[in-house]
Tab-separated table of C-alpha atoms in Angstrom:
chain	number	residue	atom	x	y	z
X	1	GLN	CA	-16.227	161.365	-62.044
X	2	ILE	CA	-17.941	159.554	-64.894
X	3	ALA	CA	-21.715	159.236	-64.473
X	4	ALA	CA	-22.844	155.651	-63.838
X	5	THR	CA	-25.038	155.709	-66.942
X	6	GLU	CA	-21.975	156.397	-69.070
X	7	MET	CA	-19.931	153.504	-67.658
X	8	ALA	CA	-19.477	150.137	-69.301
X	9	GLU	CA	-20.417	147.114	-67.174
X	10	PRO	CA	-16.811	146.241	-66.236
X	11	GLN	CA	-16.252	149.840	-65.128
X	12	LYS	CA	-19.417	149.780	-63.030
X	13	LYS	CA	-18.352	146.588	-61.296
X	14	GLU	CA	-14.892	147.965	-60.624
X	15	ALA	CA	-16.271	151.241	-59.250
X	16	ALA	CA	-18.817	149.352	-57.143
X	17	GLU	CA	-16.091	147.162	-55.634
X	18	ALA	CA	-14.054	150.271	-54.831
X	19	ALA	CA	-17.079	151.829	-53.112
X	20	LYS	CA	-17.639	148.627	-51.155
X	21	GLU	CA	-14.012	148.533	-49.980
X	22	ARG	CA	-14.286	152.183	-48.969
X	23	GLY	CA	-17.432	151.302	-47.044
X	24	ASN	CA	-15.647	148.426	-45.292
X	25	ALA	CA	-12.824	150.741	-44.224
X	26	LEU	CA	-15.313	153.306	-42.919
X	27	PHE	CA	-17.203	150.579	-41.066
X	28	LYS	CA	-14.025	149.404	-39.347
X	29	SER	CA	-13.420	153.022	-38.288
X	30	ASN	CA	-16.909	153.149	-36.707
X	31	LYS	CA	-18.043	155.713	-39.298
X	32	PHE	CA	-21.279	153.901	-39.949
X	33	ALA	CA	-23.253	156.702	-41.625
X	34	GLU	CA	-20.433	157.239	-44.136
X	35	ALA	CA	-20.174	153.479	-44.643
X	36	ILE	CA	-23.895	153.378	-45.492
X	37	ASP	CA	-23.326	156.076	-48.116
X	38	ALA	CA	-20.441	154.111	-49.631
X	39	TYR	CA	-22.421	150.858	-49.766
X	40	SER	CA	-25.356	152.779	-51.287
X	41	GLU	CA	-23.021	154.033	-54.004
X	42	ALA	CA	-21.961	150.448	-54.711
X	43	ILE	CA	-25.605	149.325	-54.843
X	44	ASP	CA	-26.506	152.126	-57.270
X	45	LEU	CA	-23.666	151.096	-59.559
X	46	CYS	CA	-24.108	147.351	-59.429
X	47	PRO	CA	-26.704	145.863	-57.055
X	48	SER	CA	-25.512	142.684	-55.358
X	49	ALA	CA	-26.416	140.589	-52.332
X	50	VAL	CA	-23.030	141.335	-50.751
X	51	TYR	CA	-23.484	145.114	-50.942
X	52	TYR	CA	-27.000	144.980	-49.499
X	53	CYS	CA	-25.804	142.648	-46.759
X	54	ASN	CA	-22.923	144.967	-45.841
X	55	ARG	CA	-25.239	147.960	-45.741
X	56	ALA	CA	-27.604	145.967	-43.523
X	57	MET	CA	-24.752	145.494	-41.057
X	58	ALA	CA	-24.019	149.226	-41.056
X	59	TYR	CA	-27.719	149.959	-40.502
X	60	MET	CA	-27.626	147.558	-37.543
X	61	LYS	CA	-24.826	149.592	-36.003
X	62	LYS	CA	-26.953	152.739	-36.457
X	63	GLU	CA	-29.856	150.879	-34.801
X	64	ALA	CA	-31.880	151.259	-37.995
X	65	PHE	CA	-33.160	147.714	-37.666
X	66	GLY	CA	-36.084	148.117	-40.050
X	67	ALA	CA	-33.750	149.265	-42.833
X	68	ALA	CA	-31.340	146.421	-42.000
X	69	ALA	CA	-34.103	143.819	-42.301
X	70	ALA	CA	-35.220	145.321	-45.629
X	71	ASP	CA	-31.661	145.238	-47.015
X	72	ALA	CA	-31.143	141.655	-45.879
X	73	THR	CA	-34.407	140.673	-47.588
X	74	LYS	CA	-33.243	142.373	-50.782
X	75	ALA	CA	-29.972	140.453	-50.584
X	76	ILE	CA	-31.915	137.187	-50.294
X	77	GLU	CA	-34.029	138.132	-53.318
X	78	LEU	CA	-30.838	138.631	-55.317
X	79	ASP	CA	-29.196	135.434	-54.034
X	80	ASN	CA	-31.368	133.031	-52.039
X	81	ASN	CA	-28.324	130.892	-51.230
X	82	PHE	CA	-26.447	133.729	-49.491
X	83	VAL	CA	-26.386	132.450	-45.908
X	84	LYS	CA	-25.027	135.664	-44.407
X	85	ALA	CA	-28.134	137.542	-45.572
X	86	TYR	CA	-30.404	135.175	-43.635
X	87	TYR	CA	-28.197	135.698	-40.587
X	88	ARG	CA	-28.390	139.489	-40.997
X	89	ARG	CA	-32.175	139.402	-41.317
X	90	ALA	CA	-32.466	137.144	-38.283
X	91	SER	CA	-30.336	139.563	-36.251
X	92	ALA	CA	-32.381	142.562	-37.418
X	93	ASN	CA	-35.711	140.868	-36.699
X	94	MET	CA	-34.459	139.837	-33.292
X	95	ALA	CA	-33.675	143.487	-32.551
X	96	LEU	CA	-37.204	144.349	-33.726
X	97	PHE	CA	-38.583	141.681	-31.348
X	98	LYS	CA	-39.932	139.672	-34.278
X	99	PHE	CA	-38.584	136.516	-32.691
X	100	THR	CA	-40.651	133.993	-34.642
X	101	LEU	CA	-39.408	135.387	-37.946
X	102	SER	CA	-35.891	135.504	-36.563
X	103	LEU	CA	-36.075	131.877	-35.474
X	104	LYS	CA	-37.055	130.758	-38.988
X	105	ASP	CA	-33.983	132.438	-40.485
X	106	TYR	CA	-31.659	131.013	-37.843
X	107	GLU	CA	-33.063	127.552	-38.664
X	108	LEU	CA	-32.162	128.093	-42.342
X	109	VAL	CA	-28.664	129.199	-41.384
X	110	LEU	CA	-28.133	126.087	-39.241
X	111	LYS	CA	-29.212	123.818	-42.061
X	112	VAL	CA	-26.340	125.171	-44.148
X	113	VAL	CA	-23.743	125.548	-41.369
X	114	PRO	CA	-24.925	123.143	-38.643
X	115	ASN	CA	-21.678	123.333	-36.674
X	116	ASP	CA	-21.359	127.122	-36.568
X	117	PRO	CA	-21.149	127.938	-32.822
X	118	ASP	CA	-22.449	131.482	-33.171
X	119	ALA	CA	-25.470	130.430	-35.221
X	120	LYS	CA	-26.191	127.641	-32.722
X	121	SER	CA	-26.009	130.079	-29.835
X	122	LYS	CA	-28.322	132.608	-31.484
X	123	TYR	CA	-30.813	129.925	-32.471
X	124	THR	CA	-30.916	128.524	-28.932
X	125	GLU	CA	-31.312	131.976	-27.427
X	126	CYS	CA	-34.065	132.949	-29.853
X	127	GLU	CA	-35.897	129.655	-29.266
X	128	LYS	CA	-35.856	130.295	-25.500
X	129	ILE	CA	-37.267	133.789	-26.034
X	130	VAL	CA	-40.102	132.468	-28.209
X	131	ARG	CA	-41.018	129.916	-25.538
X	132	ARG	CA	-40.833	132.536	-22.795
X	133	ILE	CA	-43.048	134.961	-24.747
X	134	ARG	CA	-45.692	132.266	-25.147
X	135	PHE	CA	-45.618	131.697	-21.395
X	136	GLU	CA	-45.732	135.415	-20.594
X	137	LYS	CA	-48.703	135.915	-22.904
X	138	ALA	CA	-50.516	133.220	-20.992
X	139	ILE	CA	-50.126	135.132	-17.725
X	140	ALA	CA	-50.200	138.677	-19.165
X	141	GLY	CA	-52.258	141.267	-17.330
X	142	ASP	CA	-52.075	139.397	-14.056
X	143	GLU	CA	-52.383	142.425	-11.769
X	144	LYS	CA	-52.554	140.119	-8.767
X	145	ALA	CA	-49.040	138.864	-9.534
X	146	LYS	CA	-47.781	142.459	-9.692
X	147	GLU	CA	-49.324	143.249	-6.331
X	148	ILE	CA	-47.749	140.149	-4.821
X	149	LEU	CA	-44.290	141.182	-6.109
X	150	TYR	CA	-44.730	144.670	-4.641
X	151	ASP	CA	-45.930	143.331	-1.280
X	152	THR	CA	-43.164	140.719	-1.180
X	153	PHE	CA	-40.454	143.328	-1.671
X	154	LYS	CA	-42.033	145.645	0.873
X	155	GLN	CA	-42.016	142.898	3.492
X	156	LYS	CA	-38.504	141.795	2.538
X	157	ALA	CA	-37.155	145.341	2.782
X	158	GLU	CA	-38.575	145.622	6.307
X	159	ALA	CA	-37.263	142.221	7.381
X	160	LEU	CA	-33.754	142.305	5.922
X	161	ALA	CA	-30.916	143.004	8.324
X	162	VAL	CA	-27.828	144.959	7.319
X	163	GLU	CA	-24.635	143.103	8.109
X	164	SER	CA	-21.964	144.876	10.158
X	165	SER	CA	-19.524	144.181	7.322
X	166	TYR	CA	-21.503	146.420	4.930
X	167	LYS	CA	-19.494	149.594	4.251
X	168	GLY	CA	-21.872	151.490	1.972
X	169	PRO	CA	-24.358	154.303	2.601
X	170	HIS	CA	-27.282	153.672	4.960
X	171	LEU	CA	-30.812	154.739	4.018
X	172	GLY	CA	-33.244	155.953	6.654
X	173	GLU	CA	-36.952	156.443	6.142
X	174	LYS	CA	-36.343	159.073	3.442
X	175	ILE	CA	-33.652	159.936	0.911
X	176	THR	CA	-31.367	162.756	2.072
X	177	PRO	CA	-28.757	164.884	0.222
X	178	GLU	CA	-26.086	163.231	2.374
X	179	PHE	CA	-27.238	159.759	1.332
X	180	MET	CA	-27.115	160.717	-2.356
X	181	GLU	CA	-23.610	162.175	-2.092
X	182	GLU	CA	-22.415	159.063	-0.258
X	183	LEU	CA	-24.111	156.874	-2.872
X	184	LEU	CA	-22.356	158.661	-5.743
X	185	THR	CA	-18.966	158.219	-4.067
X	186	PHE	CA	-19.757	154.581	-3.257
X	187	TYR	CA	-20.824	153.813	-6.812
X	188	LYS	CA	-17.741	155.498	-8.252
X	189	ALA	CA	-15.699	153.000	-6.251
X	190	GLN	CA	-17.931	150.227	-7.693
X	191	GLY	CA	-19.646	149.452	-4.395
X	192	LYS	CA	-22.912	147.503	-4.225
X	193	LEU	CA	-25.843	149.071	-2.384
X	194	HIS	CA	-27.327	146.732	0.212
X	195	THR	CA	-30.391	144.855	-1.031
X	196	LYS	CA	-32.483	146.232	1.855
X	197	TYR	CA	-31.827	149.824	0.781
X	198	LEU	CA	-32.302	149.058	-2.910
X	199	LEU	CA	-35.732	147.558	-2.213
X	200	GLN	CA	-36.702	150.494	0.020
X	201	LEU	CA	-35.766	152.915	-2.742
X	202	LEU	CA	-37.614	150.928	-5.432
X	203	ILE	CA	-40.795	150.718	-3.339
X	204	GLN	CA	-40.695	154.495	-2.785
X	205	ILE	CA	-40.095	155.349	-6.448
X	206	TYR	CA	-42.860	152.967	-7.547
X	207	ASP	CA	-45.322	154.760	-5.265
X	208	LEU	CA	-44.199	158.178	-6.502
X	209	LEU	CA	-44.210	157.430	-10.238
X	210	LYS	CA	-47.602	155.721	-10.030
X	211	SER	CA	-49.071	158.992	-8.739
X	212	LEU	CA	-47.803	161.063	-11.695
X	213	PRO	CA	-49.604	161.997	-14.937
X	214	THR	CA	-48.551	160.680	-18.345
X	215	LEU	CA	-47.529	164.202	-19.430
X	216	TYR	CA	-45.912	166.148	-16.599
X	217	ASP	CA	-46.015	169.956	-16.524
X	218	ILE	CA	-42.863	171.840	-15.469
X	219	THR	CA	-42.678	175.572	-14.802
X	220	ILE	CA	-39.369	177.423	-14.952
X	221	PRO	CA	-39.795	180.513	-12.753
X	222	ALA	CA	-38.578	183.963	-13.798
X	223	ASP	CA	-35.314	183.573	-11.884
X	224	GLY	CA	-34.916	179.835	-12.437
X	225	GLN	CA	-33.428	177.352	-14.869
X	226	LEU	CA	-33.743	173.720	-15.954
X	227	THR	CA	-31.068	171.355	-17.299
X	228	VAL	CA	-32.311	168.865	-19.901
X	229	CYS	CA	-30.224	165.728	-20.530
X	230	GLY	CA	-30.660	163.019	-23.140
X	231	ASP	CA	-29.717	159.336	-23.272
X	232	VAL	CA	-27.282	158.090	-20.615
X	233	HIS	CA	-27.348	154.347	-21.409
X	234	GLY	CA	-25.686	152.975	-18.321
X	235	GLN	CA	-22.638	155.265	-18.549
X	236	PHE	CA	-22.522	156.041	-14.835
X	237	TYR	CA	-19.164	157.800	-14.857
X	238	ASP	CA	-20.353	160.150	-17.589
X	239	LEU	CA	-23.504	160.814	-15.550
X	240	ALA	CA	-21.289	161.696	-12.579
X	241	ASN	CA	-19.335	163.990	-14.884
X	242	ILE	CA	-22.533	165.853	-15.842
X	243	PHE	CA	-23.081	166.566	-12.152
X	244	ALA	CA	-19.426	167.605	-11.783
X	245	LEU	CA	-19.754	170.031	-14.701
X	246	ASN	CA	-23.215	171.382	-13.930
X	247	GLY	CA	-23.634	170.856	-10.200
X	248	LEU	CA	-25.541	168.269	-8.225
X	249	PRO	CA	-29.333	168.345	-8.493
X	250	SER	CA	-31.047	170.606	-5.970
X	251	GLU	CA	-34.118	172.785	-5.672
X	252	SER	CA	-32.126	175.616	-7.266
X	253	ASN	CA	-30.513	173.326	-9.873
X	254	PRO	CA	-33.316	171.165	-11.340
X	255	TYR	CA	-32.823	168.482	-14.008
X	256	LEU	CA	-34.899	166.605	-16.567
X	257	PHE	CA	-33.477	163.314	-17.908
X	258	ASN	CA	-35.246	162.344	-21.113
X	259	GLY	CA	-35.200	158.543	-21.177
X	260	ASP	CA	-32.871	155.696	-22.161
X	261	PHE	CA	-31.156	155.529	-18.801
X	262	VAL	CA	-30.235	151.861	-19.161
X	263	ASP	CA	-28.829	149.211	-21.567
X	264	ARG	CA	-25.609	149.183	-23.580
X	265	GLY	CA	-23.429	150.531	-20.745
X	266	SER	CA	-22.153	148.324	-17.919
X	267	PHE	CA	-23.445	150.486	-15.040
X	268	SER	CA	-27.122	150.806	-15.918
X	269	LEU	CA	-28.216	149.775	-12.450
X	270	GLU	CA	-26.033	152.429	-10.808
X	271	VAL	CA	-27.380	155.055	-13.215
X	272	MET	CA	-30.980	154.040	-12.535
X	273	VAL	CA	-30.651	153.947	-8.742
X	274	THR	CA	-28.914	157.342	-8.768
X	275	LEU	CA	-31.631	158.921	-10.914
X	276	PHE	CA	-34.415	157.331	-8.874
X	277	GLY	CA	-32.750	158.591	-5.708
X	278	PHE	CA	-32.666	162.193	-6.932
X	279	ARG	CA	-36.263	161.885	-8.198
X	280	LEU	CA	-37.318	160.974	-4.666
X	281	LEU	CA	-35.135	163.598	-3.012
X	282	TYR	CA	-36.392	166.456	-5.200
X	283	PRO	CA	-39.884	165.437	-6.403
X	284	ASN	CA	-40.618	168.952	-7.711
X	285	HIS	CA	-37.173	169.670	-9.168
X	286	PHE	CA	-35.874	166.426	-10.707
X	287	PHE	CA	-37.756	164.724	-13.531
X	288	LEU	CA	-37.509	161.470	-15.504
X	289	ALA	CA	-39.194	160.455	-18.768
X	290	ARG	CA	-39.529	156.992	-20.259
X	291	GLY	CA	-37.421	156.066	-23.267
X	292	ASN	CA	-37.741	153.163	-25.667
X	293	HIS	CA	-35.114	151.299	-23.605
X	294	GLU	CA	-37.238	151.397	-20.463
X	295	THR	CA	-39.127	148.389	-21.802
X	296	VAL	CA	-39.011	144.647	-21.198
X	297	ASN	CA	-37.805	143.535	-24.625
X	298	MET	CA	-35.023	146.118	-24.862
X	299	ASN	CA	-33.808	145.250	-21.354
X	300	LYS	CA	-33.694	141.568	-22.242
X	301	MET	CA	-31.822	142.244	-25.484
X	302	TYR	CA	-29.388	144.966	-24.524
X	303	GLY	CA	-28.117	144.176	-21.092
X	304	PHE	CA	-30.099	145.728	-18.233
X	305	GLU	CA	-31.987	142.604	-17.215
X	306	GLY	CA	-28.810	140.524	-17.248
X	307	GLU	CA	-26.939	143.177	-15.278
X	308	VAL	CA	-29.581	143.379	-12.520
X	309	LYS	CA	-29.817	139.587	-12.391
X	310	ALA	CA	-26.027	139.318	-11.997
X	311	LYS	CA	-25.813	142.029	-9.337
X	312	TYR	CA	-29.033	141.194	-7.446
X	313	ALA	CA	-31.785	138.861	-8.711
X	314	GLN	CA	-34.183	138.206	-11.581
X	315	ASN	CA	-37.252	139.280	-9.606
X	316	ILE	CA	-35.617	142.647	-8.910
X	317	ALA	CA	-35.095	143.068	-12.666
X	318	ASP	CA	-38.801	142.262	-13.082
X	319	PHE	CA	-39.710	144.925	-10.524
X	320	PHE	CA	-37.666	147.517	-12.414
X	321	ASN	CA	-39.832	146.750	-15.443
X	322	GLU	CA	-42.976	147.331	-13.380
X	323	ILE	CA	-41.552	150.682	-12.262
X	324	PHE	CA	-40.595	151.720	-15.797
X	325	GLU	CA	-44.216	151.357	-16.894
X	326	TRP	CA	-45.157	154.272	-14.634
X	327	LEU	CA	-42.548	156.720	-15.931
X	328	PRO	CA	-44.179	159.745	-17.653
X	329	LEU	CA	-44.004	159.702	-21.459
X	330	GLY	CA	-43.179	163.404	-21.724
X	331	HIS	CA	-42.908	166.810	-20.109
X	332	LEU	CA	-44.385	170.186	-21.039
X	333	ILE	CA	-42.198	173.142	-20.047
X	334	ASN	CA	-43.953	176.468	-19.430
X	335	SER	CA	-46.722	175.252	-21.767
X	336	LYS	CA	-44.377	176.008	-24.703
X	337	ILE	CA	-41.803	173.187	-25.034
X	338	LEU	CA	-42.731	169.540	-25.469
X	339	VAL	CA	-40.013	167.119	-24.324
X	340	VAL	CA	-40.379	163.452	-25.325
X	341	HIS	CA	-37.800	160.756	-25.878
X	342	GLY	CA	-38.542	159.859	-29.495
X	343	GLY	CA	-40.628	162.261	-31.506
X	344	LEU	CA	-43.927	163.379	-32.942
X	345	PRO	CA	-47.030	161.349	-33.852
X	346	SER	CA	-47.374	159.392	-37.083
X	347	THR	CA	-50.836	160.894	-37.689
X	348	ASP	CA	-52.123	164.462	-38.055
X	349	GLY	CA	-54.450	166.187	-35.637
X	350	VAL	CA	-52.896	165.003	-32.371
X	351	VAL	CA	-53.252	167.517	-29.538
X	352	ILE	CA	-51.566	167.723	-26.157
X	353	GLN	CA	-54.642	166.322	-24.435
X	354	ASP	CA	-54.274	163.159	-26.528
X	355	ILE	CA	-50.813	162.659	-25.023
X	356	ARG	CA	-52.185	163.268	-21.536
X	357	ASN	CA	-54.804	160.585	-22.187
X	358	VAL	CA	-52.343	157.825	-23.163
X	359	VAL	CA	-52.510	154.836	-20.821
X	360	ARG	CA	-48.811	154.387	-20.113
X	361	ASN	CA	-48.583	151.575	-17.542
X	362	ARG	CA	-47.932	148.859	-20.123
X	363	GLN	CA	-45.375	147.764	-22.678
X	364	PRO	CA	-45.468	149.892	-25.854
X	365	PRO	CA	-47.548	148.471	-28.718
X	366	GLU	CA	-46.053	148.013	-32.190
X	367	SER	CA	-47.689	151.238	-33.397
X	368	GLY	CA	-49.727	154.166	-32.165
X	369	LEU	CA	-49.143	157.355	-30.213
X	370	MET	CA	-47.252	155.777	-27.316
X	371	SER	CA	-44.762	154.099	-29.643
X	372	ASP	CA	-44.372	157.291	-31.694
X	373	LEU	CA	-43.451	159.283	-28.589
X	374	LEU	CA	-40.787	156.703	-27.709
X	375	TRP	CA	-39.418	155.784	-31.149
X	376	SER	CA	-39.940	158.423	-33.886
X	377	ASP	CA	-37.134	160.515	-35.426
X	378	PRO	CA	-36.989	163.850	-37.301
X	379	CYS	CA	-35.858	163.937	-40.923
X	380	VAL	CA	-34.907	166.595	-43.479
X	381	PRO	CA	-37.506	165.896	-46.223
X	382	PRO	CA	-41.041	167.194	-45.638
X	383	GLY	CA	-43.891	164.901	-44.710
X	384	ARG	CA	-43.563	161.537	-43.025
X	385	LEU	CA	-41.412	158.568	-43.991
X	386	PRO	CA	-41.340	154.988	-42.709
X	387	SER	CA	-38.907	154.689	-39.830
X	388	GLN	CA	-35.612	152.978	-40.588
X	389	ARG	CA	-35.827	151.607	-37.048
X	390	GLY	CA	-38.948	149.656	-37.921
X	391	VAL	CA	-41.044	151.377	-35.207
X	392	GLY	CA	-42.540	154.884	-35.172
X	393	CYS	CA	-42.043	157.247	-38.106
X	394	MET	CA	-39.695	159.885	-39.487
X	395	PHE	CA	-41.246	163.360	-39.479
X	396	GLY	CA	-40.218	166.372	-41.548
X	397	PRO	CA	-40.098	170.118	-40.793
X	398	ASP	CA	-43.652	170.711	-41.994
X	399	ILE	CA	-44.951	168.066	-39.566
X	400	THR	CA	-43.106	169.749	-36.703
X	401	ALA	CA	-44.384	173.207	-37.685
X	402	ALA	CA	-47.985	171.994	-37.953
X	403	PHE	CA	-47.881	170.173	-34.624
X	404	LEU	CA	-46.403	173.171	-32.810
X	405	ALA	CA	-48.896	175.578	-34.369
X	406	LYS	CA	-51.895	173.381	-33.542
X	407	ASN	CA	-50.815	173.083	-29.909
X	408	GLY	CA	-49.523	176.614	-29.310
X	409	LEU	CA	-45.970	175.352	-28.756
X	410	GLU	CA	-42.591	176.813	-29.704
X	411	LEU	CA	-40.189	173.859	-29.599
X	412	VAL	CA	-39.816	170.090	-29.452
X	413	ILE	CA	-36.873	168.632	-27.531
X	414	ARG	CA	-36.181	164.947	-27.998
X	415	SER	CA	-33.291	162.482	-27.602
X	416	HIS	CA	-33.005	158.931	-28.975
X	417	GLU	CA	-30.211	159.526	-31.554
X	418	VAL	CA	-26.425	159.709	-31.296
X	419	LYS	CA	-25.122	163.082	-32.490
X	420	ASN	CA	-21.449	163.837	-33.082
X	421	GLU	CA	-21.594	167.049	-31.025
X	422	GLY	CA	-24.088	165.673	-28.524
X	423	TYR	CA	-26.945	167.695	-29.991
X	424	GLU	CA	-28.482	168.804	-33.270
X	425	VAL	CA	-30.892	171.616	-34.126
X	426	MET	CA	-33.282	170.843	-36.986
X	427	HIS	CA	-36.505	172.045	-38.599
X	428	GLY	CA	-35.653	175.719	-38.524
X	429	GLY	CA	-34.695	175.621	-34.867
X	430	LYS	CA	-38.005	174.031	-33.824
X	431	CYS	CA	-36.732	170.487	-33.147
X	432	ILE	CA	-33.684	169.778	-30.982
X	433	THR	CA	-32.041	166.402	-30.345
X	434	ILE	CA	-30.032	166.063	-27.125
X	435	PHE	CA	-27.816	163.033	-26.400
X	436	SER	CA	-25.798	162.787	-23.178
X	437	ALA	CA	-23.806	159.541	-23.572
X	438	PRO	CA	-20.393	160.542	-24.994
X	439	ASN	CA	-18.417	157.904	-26.894
X	440	TYR	CA	-21.564	155.791	-26.976
X	441	CYS	CA	-20.881	152.079	-26.521
X	442	ASP	CA	-17.209	152.993	-25.967
X	443	GLN	CA	-16.728	153.198	-29.723
X	444	MET	CA	-18.781	155.921	-31.430
X	445	GLY	CA	-16.439	158.833	-30.627
X	446	ASN	CA	-19.340	161.282	-30.204
X	447	LYS	CA	-19.512	164.046	-27.621
X	448	GLY	CA	-22.285	164.377	-25.068
X	449	ALA	CA	-24.353	167.482	-24.376
X	450	PHE	CA	-27.044	168.949	-22.164
X	451	ILE	CA	-29.354	171.947	-22.499
X	452	THR	CA	-29.842	174.763	-20.026
X	453	LEU	CA	-33.204	176.523	-20.252
X	454	ARG	CA	-34.121	179.701	-18.406
X	455	SER	CA	-37.497	181.430	-18.284
X	456	ASP	CA	-36.941	182.958	-21.747
X	457	LEU	CA	-36.833	179.325	-23.024
X	458	LYS	CA	-33.765	179.953	-25.205
X	459	PRO	CA	-31.637	176.791	-25.172
X	460	LYS	CA	-27.972	177.004	-24.179
X	461	PHE	CA	-25.879	173.933	-25.061
X	462	THR	CA	-23.001	172.511	-23.040
X	463	VAL	CA	-20.873	169.950	-24.878
X	464	PHE	CA	-18.580	167.527	-23.047
X	465	GLU	CA	-16.190	164.684	-23.803
X	466	ALA	CA	-16.304	161.131	-22.465
X	467	VAL	CA	-15.057	160.810	-18.915
X	468	VAL	CA	-11.941	158.782	-19.745
X	469	GLY	CA	-8.900	160.846	-18.802
X	470	LEU	CA	-10.997	163.566	-17.201
X	471	LEU	CA	-11.750	162.167	-13.738
X	472	LYS	CA	-8.376	161.344	-12.253
X	473	THR	CA	-9.810	160.115	-8.950
X	474	TYR	CA	-12.286	157.739	-10.579
X	475	PRO	CA	-11.055	156.594	-13.998
X	476	HIS	CA	-13.698	155.058	-16.216
X	477	PRO	CA	-13.411	151.292	-15.695
X	478	HIS	CA	-14.027	148.810	-18.459
X	479	PRO	CA	-15.556	145.663	-16.985
X	480	GLN	CA	-16.942	142.845	-19.062
X	481	PRO	CA	-19.942	144.415	-20.859
X	482	PRO	CA	-23.428	143.009	-20.364
X	483	THR	CA	-24.197	140.116	-22.656
X	484	HIS	CA	-26.750	140.622	-25.386
X	485	PRO	CA	-27.046	139.411	-28.965
X	486	GLN	CA	-24.557	141.050	-31.312
X	487	PRO	CA	-24.384	140.387	-35.049
X	488	PRO	CA	-20.984	139.469	-36.515
X	489	THR	CA	-18.680	142.024	-38.086
X	490	ALA	CA	-19.425	142.784	-41.722
């Protein structure tokens, strides 16, 4: 290959166009990381608004919304009449919950293409969100309203009668192994749990989670083990497959699920109720951590709120959000392994006690330790870099080593990122990513994985394929996915 500096301008433009076309082909094949590399090559050869805009779209698919917004802004700087760039930036800012900025860009788009139905729809949706946020800010922190919702559901659960026509599992005063097995079978057949039993379960899990610390300590005994799973994202049939492969949860077969239970997949409610049920059944042997998707804005944007509203009611979706606020932010295994959804802090000097002290029963702020634990990602270069997601940071191997040394730890396990093999070991074996949603969004083609830890704390990885074609009795259905804003194809 001829170095770019040695090329004449026409050659550079030709090579850049070839790189762009290669990027487009990779994008259509869902190879978004490779597409980003191809668009970057085109930008290096001959920067243009089109190339930046295409790379922004690929970053969106990788959920690197901060990088997407930056690329769209660069495209606008190069060509302030390029409407698609304003649309890209609006989509990225909407994903970053910067709705006011997003609304301004959608307004600009509509001025140029006033009859575009997609732009109209996005503008209307964004405008509604801005109005709703203003209203919610006005009533924010109303603990009385939260208590009323809790009391209302408690009374309703007691008063509701179960119709004789209901064919699903029946819940007594407490969750039992038999109830959970019946529930799994019922959900596989796409049954709907009676509202009375759903409310009973939610009241019980709210009471339990509220009693827990922000950082929960787990001990693996000398003859025991623990299975650690990553993101599930509403893929109920893949969750059922984990239990088929590894055994149902029990006191002798404990699990830790590390956040992002909901959104994206069409069965987030079934996943959440199943996990809550096992958390109640085995309070000392089944553990759940909060992910960045167990938050109000993510649930509104990526499907969970709409799914719960469609299957039950809006106020039940609201109660789920109240429950999510009480999920622990992390777990400490045998005082040696820190497990959090996202990653390490964006500042030096943080100790384990600082994590224990985080006030978690709230929505995550834009920055700070709580957001870092939910959003940050590891990277190859040393030091810290701005996050391409727009929240948290990217932390290098030296940051991991320093944090572990300061806190007397051996390993960080986190989730939060799709990995082709379902897991990735980084930073000299000191930082592991685990992701348990195979073929994420029904298009990524990745495998899922989970970790088995015994008392020696040496991780053993199990990799598995998506459930399609594997479970003959319960094939993976493909209903209409939850509605949430999606940018157009590049």
